[in-house]
mmCIF file of C-alpha atoms (C1' of nucleotides) in Angstrom:
data_model
loop_
_atom_site.group_PDB
_atom_site.id
_atom_site.type_symbol
_atom_site.label_atom_id
_atom_site.label_comp_id
_atom_site.label_asym_id
_atom_site.label_seq_id
_atom_site.Cartn_x
_atom_site.Cartn_y
_atom_site.Cartn_z
ATOM 1 C CA MET A 1 114.848 111.281 103.338
ATOM 2 C CA VAL A 2 112.221 112.749 106.215
ATOM 3 C CA TRP A 3 108.903 114.043 104.366
ATOM 4 C CA ASN A 4 107.775 116.293 106.753
ATOM 5 C CA ASP A 5 104.463 118.514 105.679
ATOM 6 C CA ASP A 6 107.038 121.110 104.703
ATOM 7 C CA ASN A 7 108.807 119.259 102.049
ATOM 8 C CA ILE A 8 105.778 117.762 100.890
ATOM 9 C CA GLU A 9 104.224 121.268 100.406
ATOM 10 C CA GLN A 10 107.361 122.016 98.454
ATOM 11 C CA LEU A 11 106.993 118.859 96.634
ATOM 12 C CA LYS A 12 103.912 119.296 95.487
ATOM 13 C CA ARG A 13 104.344 122.998 94.812
ATOM 14 C CA LEU A 14 107.171 122.570 92.414
ATOM 15 C CA TRP A 15 105.298 119.604 91.108
ATOM 16 C CA ALA A 16 102.509 121.982 90.391
ATOM 17 C CA GLU A 17 104.827 124.507 88.799
ATOM 18 C CA GLY A 18 106.037 121.699 86.450
ATOM 19 C CA LEU A 19 109.380 121.241 87.129
ATOM 20 C CA THR A 20 110.437 117.994 86.242
ATOM 21 C CA THR A 21 111.375 115.323 88.731
ATOM 22 C CA GLY A 22 115.172 116.139 88.574
ATOM 23 C CA GLU A 23 114.490 119.709 88.912
ATOM 24 C CA ILE A 24 112.310 119.027 92.148
ATOM 25 C CA GLY A 25 114.594 116.306 93.278
ATOM 26 C CA LYS A 26 117.941 118.871 93.116
ATOM 27 C CA GLU A 27 115.756 121.336 94.491
ATOM 28 C CA LEU A 28 114.584 119.388 97.757
ATOM 29 C CA GLY A 29 118.257 117.467 97.530
ATOM 30 C CA VAL A 30 117.030 114.257 96.421
ATOM 31 C CA SER A 31 117.329 112.308 93.686
ATOM 32 C CA LYS A 32 114.376 112.078 90.834
ATOM 33 C CA ASN A 33 113.217 109.135 92.048
ATOM 34 C CA ALA A 34 112.638 110.057 95.210
ATOM 35 C CA VAL A 35 110.334 112.552 94.032
ATOM 36 C CA VAL A 36 108.673 110.860 91.286
ATOM 37 C CA GLY A 37 107.933 107.916 93.928
ATOM 38 C CA LYS A 38 106.753 110.494 96.602
ATOM 39 C CA ALA A 39 104.618 112.001 94.050
ATOM 40 C CA HIS A 40 103.118 109.425 92.809
ATOM 41 C CA ARG A 41 102.431 107.812 96.458
ATOM 42 C CA LEU A 42 101.156 111.508 97.288
ATOM 43 C CA GLY A 43 98.805 110.650 94.460
ATOM 44 C CA LEU A 44 100.090 113.942 92.253
ATOM 45 C CA LYS A 45 98.734 114.449 88.659
ATOM 46 C CA SER A 46 100.839 112.699 86.355
ATOM 47 C CA ARG A 47 102.882 114.791 84.239
ATOM 48 C CA PRO A 48 103.637 114.207 80.112
ATOM 49 C CA SER A 49 104.809 110.904 80.534
ATOM 50 C CA PRO A 50 102.973 108.571 78.043
ATOM 51 C CA ILE A 51 104.909 105.310 79.350
ATOM 52 C CA LYS A 52 102.738 101.993 79.711
ATOM 53 C CA ARG A 53 104.582 99.730 81.762
ATOM 54 C CA GLY A 54 103.129 95.991 82.075
ATOM 55 C CA ALA A 55 102.365 95.603 78.562
ATOM 56 C CA LYS A 56 99.747 92.241 78.684
ATOM 57 C CA GLU A 57 100.253 90.556 75.654
ATOM 58 C CA ALA A 58 96.503 90.294 73.501
ATOM 59 C CA LYS A 59 96.335 86.291 73.716
ATOM 60 C CA PRO A 60 93.810 85.497 70.798
ATOM 61 C CA GLU A 61 91.853 83.016 72.322
ATOM 62 C CA PRO A 62 91.167 79.814 70.385
ATOM 63 C CA LYS A 63 87.774 80.454 68.946
ATOM 64 C CA ILE A 64 85.605 77.100 68.196
ATOM 65 C CA ARG A 65 83.888 77.133 64.884
ATOM 66 C CA SER A 66 80.314 76.123 65.055
ATOM 67 C CA LEU A 67 77.855 74.830 62.409
ATOM 68 C CA VAL A 68 76.733 78.887 62.403
ATOM 69 C CA ASP A 69 80.230 79.757 61.311
ATOM 70 C CA LEU A 70 80.392 78.116 58.365
ATOM 71 C CA SER A 71 79.975 79.817 54.887
ATOM 72 C CA ALA A 72 80.655 78.828 51.239
ATOM 73 C CA HIS A 73 84.199 79.233 51.919
ATOM 74 C CA THR A 74 84.900 77.358 55.244
ATOM 75 C CA CYS A 75 85.862 73.839 55.162
ATOM 76 C CA ARG A 76 83.406 71.388 56.407
ATOM 77 C CA TRP A 77 85.589 68.656 57.990
ATOM 78 C CA PRO A 78 83.804 67.633 61.023
ATOM 79 C CA ILE A 79 87.041 67.740 64.108
ATOM 80 C CA GLY A 80 86.050 65.267 66.644
ATOM 81 C CA ASP A 81 82.947 63.599 66.822
ATOM 82 C CA PRO A 82 79.859 65.404 66.596
ATOM 83 C CA ARG A 83 78.162 63.937 69.680
ATOM 84 C CA ASP A 84 81.300 65.220 71.699
ATOM 85 C CA PRO A 85 81.266 68.911 73.696
ATOM 86 C CA GLY A 86 83.939 71.004 71.613
ATOM 87 C CA PHE A 87 83.023 69.061 68.291
ATOM 88 C CA HIS A 88 83.682 71.567 65.491
ATOM 89 C CA PHE A 89 84.271 71.982 61.991
ATOM 90 C CA CYS A 90 87.965 72.914 60.211
ATOM 91 C CA GLY A 91 86.607 76.289 59.183
ATOM 92 C CA LYS A 92 89.686 76.740 56.984
ATOM 93 C CA PRO A 93 89.278 78.311 53.656
ATOM 94 C CA THR A 94 87.835 76.102 51.141
ATOM 95 C CA LEU A 95 89.400 74.963 47.593
ATOM 96 C CA PRO A 96 87.538 76.036 44.649
ATOM 97 C CA GLY A 97 84.055 74.631 44.516
ATOM 98 C CA LYS A 98 84.975 72.247 47.408
ATOM 99 C CA PRO A 99 83.284 72.202 50.640
ATOM 100 C CA TYR A 100 86.768 71.556 52.186
ATOM 101 C CA CYS A 101 90.142 73.129 52.551
ATOM 102 C CA ALA A 102 92.981 71.714 50.644
ATOM 103 C CA GLU A 103 94.335 69.987 53.856
ATOM 104 C CA HIS A 104 91.268 67.757 54.229
ATOM 105 C CA ALA A 105 90.040 67.517 50.513
ATOM 106 C CA ALA A 106 93.016 65.815 50.418
ATOM 107 C CA ILE A 107 92.272 63.217 52.829
ATOM 108 C CA ALA A 108 88.449 63.256 52.063
ATOM 109 C CA TYR A 109 88.916 62.665 48.253
ATOM 110 C CA VAL A 110 91.871 60.122 48.308
ATOM 111 C CA SER A 111 91.167 56.778 46.480
ATOM 112 C CA SER A 112 87.901 58.307 45.378
ATOM 113 C CA ASN A 113 88.539 56.883 42.202
ATOM 114 C CA ARG A 114 88.902 53.010 43.005
ATOM 115 C CA SER A 115 87.808 51.772 39.868
ATOM 116 C CA LYS A 116 91.144 51.880 37.780
ATOM 117 C CA ASP A 117 92.498 50.593 40.386
ATOM 118 C CA GLU A 118 90.264 47.783 40.983
ATOM 119 C CA ASP A 119 90.134 47.515 37.832
ATOM 120 C CA ALA A 120 93.507 47.017 37.100
ATOM 121 C CA ALA A 121 94.337 44.795 40.031
ATOM 122 C "C1'" DC B 1 122.904 108.754 75.071
ATOM 123 C "C1'" DC B 2 120.510 111.925 77.224
ATOM 124 C "C1'" DC B 3 116.115 113.667 78.947
ATOM 125 C "C1'" DT B 4 111.795 112.374 81.084
ATOM 126 C "C1'" DG B 5 108.370 109.981 84.500
ATOM 127 C "C1'" DA B 6 106.151 105.475 86.133
ATOM 128 C "C1'" DT B 7 106.110 101.066 88.438
ATOM 129 C "C1'" DT B 8 108.908 97.738 90.469
ATOM 130 C "C1'" DC B 9 111.134 96.070 94.348
ATOM 131 C "C1'" DG B 10 114.048 95.531 98.579
ATOM 132 C "C1'" DC B 11 114.930 97.700 102.942
ATOM 133 C "C1'" DG C 1 106.885 104.710 103.642
ATOM 134 C "C1'" DC C 2 111.259 105.406 101.421
ATOM 135 C "C1'" DG C 3 113.840 105.429 97.056
ATOM 136 C "C1'" DA C 4 116.975 103.176 94.222
ATOM 137 C "C1'" DA C 5 116.624 100.059 90.346
ATOM 138 C "C1'" DT C 6 114.278 98.777 86.331
ATOM 139 C "C1'" DC C 7 111.321 99.853 82.916
ATOM 140 C "C1'" DA C 8 109.637 102.378 78.785
ATOM 141 C "C1'" DG C 9 109.177 106.761 75.648
ATOM 142 C "C1'" DG C 10 110.852 110.997 74.005
#
DNA sequence: CCCTGATTCGC
DNA sequence: GCGAATCAGG
């Protein structure tokens, strides 16, 4: 397909008239792909085609929890060493009345009541 | 499944 | 630069 000024003019005219790519293609004797391709290359206005290609996935970036993010319901379990960069707190919802979430409360309070164990032993 | 247009890809 | 192929939505 040779795109002369005449062809381009026809293309633009038909495109502006609102003809579909298929119609224009038929008119010019080319495939709709050629029409839409040329039209796009010419920078013609986009007709009703809300196609969104290149759907980029929104990636949830891991947010570091710092001290200021802590509230009464965020687990205060320290992750890492406080002196280390990137140190943060767990931040997951805490158990009622406890500063830790279920997961860390289990660790925090394990063997807290040693008296009976020691007494028994 | 048909149509539409947009973008990608090989020539 | 070209258009088919592919993608994507109605």
